[in-house]
Every structure is written in structure tokens, then in C-alpha cells.
């Protein structure tokens, strides 16, 4: 009963803010047609990511975990004219599907997809010493999250917003004896984030069309 209600309210919010535009719907349809798992953020969550990027004035965004480019497109829509988004994807087939969706959404001049294990790309960015990112969205393999947090801090500045998806996992994150690697990855990440002196962070639970899950939100402190 509660769940039906959450889903109905999610639909209500989605309808209110017209989150189902043609490019985003086509992105989901292309993923479904190619047999990609439907593990993209929901439409309302996508809008939340866009909202965060906009409210933060993000000009340089890093995404870890592209899939078909759904969250990528939401985030990139918040960028100013000269803004850039880099997204990391290990699977070349997924990266190619995402590339097509991004072109179709008219955002290919703002987005670079880098194919390969995220940790290699992150190490390379750190070695190159480029400009820091304003916003980082972590959404790839959950066992990698602790490492991605370390790299994110290395690629951040004071004020950078770090967001991590799927850190509640239907509430399984409170099961201390869980043997699910995705749950264990989220538990280790949450612990690490909570103990990290360089950020102010929290976790917000979400319910809706993707069930019960949550986002971790962290902002990098001044003078870290
Ligand atoms: N952000 C997307 C969903 C990403 S799903 C959205 O909401 O629309 C997670 C993605 O991370 C998958 O496509 C998976 O192939 C990718 N991934 C898994 N392990 C990875 C790794 N080590 N490096 C880079 N990408 C990885
Ligand atoms: C899974 C991964 C995701 O990024 C997500 O949003 C939902 C589920 C998964 O691997 O199960
Ligand atoms: Mg996710």
C-alpha cells in the first residue's frame, strides 16, 4: 500500500514538472531495446540531479557510470553554454548507445564519454592536474565507491558537490550481515563518507518508481 502511494506521488511529481520529454524518453527506449538493465535514475531523480547542478552553478561535471546516458543528459542540461561534462563507462557497447542518445539530445558538444575502468580514467585526470570538477556524480560499481570517493576528493575544490547513488538499497544497508556486494560497497562508502573530515555530508532516502533507495550528498569544505 505505502509503495503504491509512493509510486503514484512520483508520477504526480513527474507529471507536474513534465519530466518525460522526447529525448529522455528516447534514451530510455534505446536502452530497453538494446537490453540494458533499467538501472538509470528515475525521471524525478534525474530532475533532482539537474536541480543540484543548476543550484550549484556547476560548469565542470564528472559522472562515474554512464549506462545509456540518461542521468548524463539530465546533468548536462544544467550546464552553461561553455560547460563540460565528462562521463566514465567501462562497457563500450553502453558507451556507444549513450553517445547516440547524447547526439540526439543535441548535447554532444558538451559531453565527453571516456570508455574504460573508471579508476584508470580518474588516475589519469589526477596525473594531468586539470581544473577541478564542480560536481561529481558517483553511480558505477558499488564496490568501487570507496575508491571513487578518494579520487573525487583529489579532483575537487572547496565547494565541490559529490553525489553518490544507491546508498540505501531498499534499506538493506542497515543489514550488518548482508553478503550482497552492492550492499557491502554502499555500507563501506557510507562509513567512509561519514568519517571523512574534508566534507560535510548526509544521506537522503528516496522512494518512488525505482523503489526505496537513497543519495549520499557531500560538499567539500574550505581549507581542507
Ligand atoms: N548513471 C546512469 C546509470 C549507471 S549504471 C543513469 O542513472 O542513467 C552503472 C554503470 O556503471 C553501468 O553502465 C556499468 O557498466 C558502469 N560501470 C560498472 N563498473 C564500472 C567501472 N569499473 N568503471 C566504469 N564504469 C563502470
Ligand atoms: C543498480 C545500480 C544502479 O546504479 C542503480 O541506480 C540501481 C541498481 C544495481 O547494480 O543493482
Ligand atoms: Mg544508480
GROMACS .gro file of N, CA and C in nm, residues 58 85 110 120-121 140 170 183 202 212 220:
model
   33
   58UNK      N    1   2.722   2.459  -1.147
   58UNK     CA    2   2.830   2.370  -1.195
   58UNK      C    3   2.864   2.399  -1.342
   85UNK      N    4   3.085   1.822  -1.939
   85UNK     CA    5   3.061   1.703  -1.855
   85UNK      C    6   3.145   1.589  -1.910
  110UNK      N    7   2.902   1.923  -2.545
  110UNK     CA    8   2.931   1.950  -2.403
  110UNK      C    9   2.980   1.827  -2.327
  120UNK      N   10   4.108   0.394  -1.381
  120UNK     CA   11   4.218   0.434  -1.470
  120UNK      C   12   4.199   0.577  -1.520
  121UNK      N   13   4.076   0.609  -1.559
  121UNK     CA   14   4.048   0.746  -1.607
  121UNK      C   15   4.069   0.847  -1.495
  140UNK      N   16   2.862   0.407  -1.044
  140UNK     CA   17   2.910   0.286  -1.113
  140UNK      C   18   2.909   0.167  -1.017
  170UNK      N   19   1.699  -0.039  -0.085
  170UNK     CA   20   1.578  -0.097  -0.023
  170UNK      C   21   1.594  -0.110   0.128
  183UNK      N   22   2.548  -0.407  -0.149
  183UNK     CA   23   2.514  -0.354  -0.016
  183UNK      C   24   2.643  -0.328   0.063
  202UNK      N   25   2.560   1.411   0.407
  202UNK     CA   26   2.443   1.343   0.463
  202UNK      C   27   2.391   1.245   0.360
  212UNK      N   28   1.279   0.196  -0.302
  212UNK     CA   29   1.338   0.266  -0.188
  212UNK      C   30   1.489   0.262  -0.201
  220UNK      N   31   3.256   1.959  -0.031
  220UNK     CA   32   3.395   1.965   0.014
  220UNK      C   33   3.416   2.096   0.088
   0.00000   0.00000   0.00000
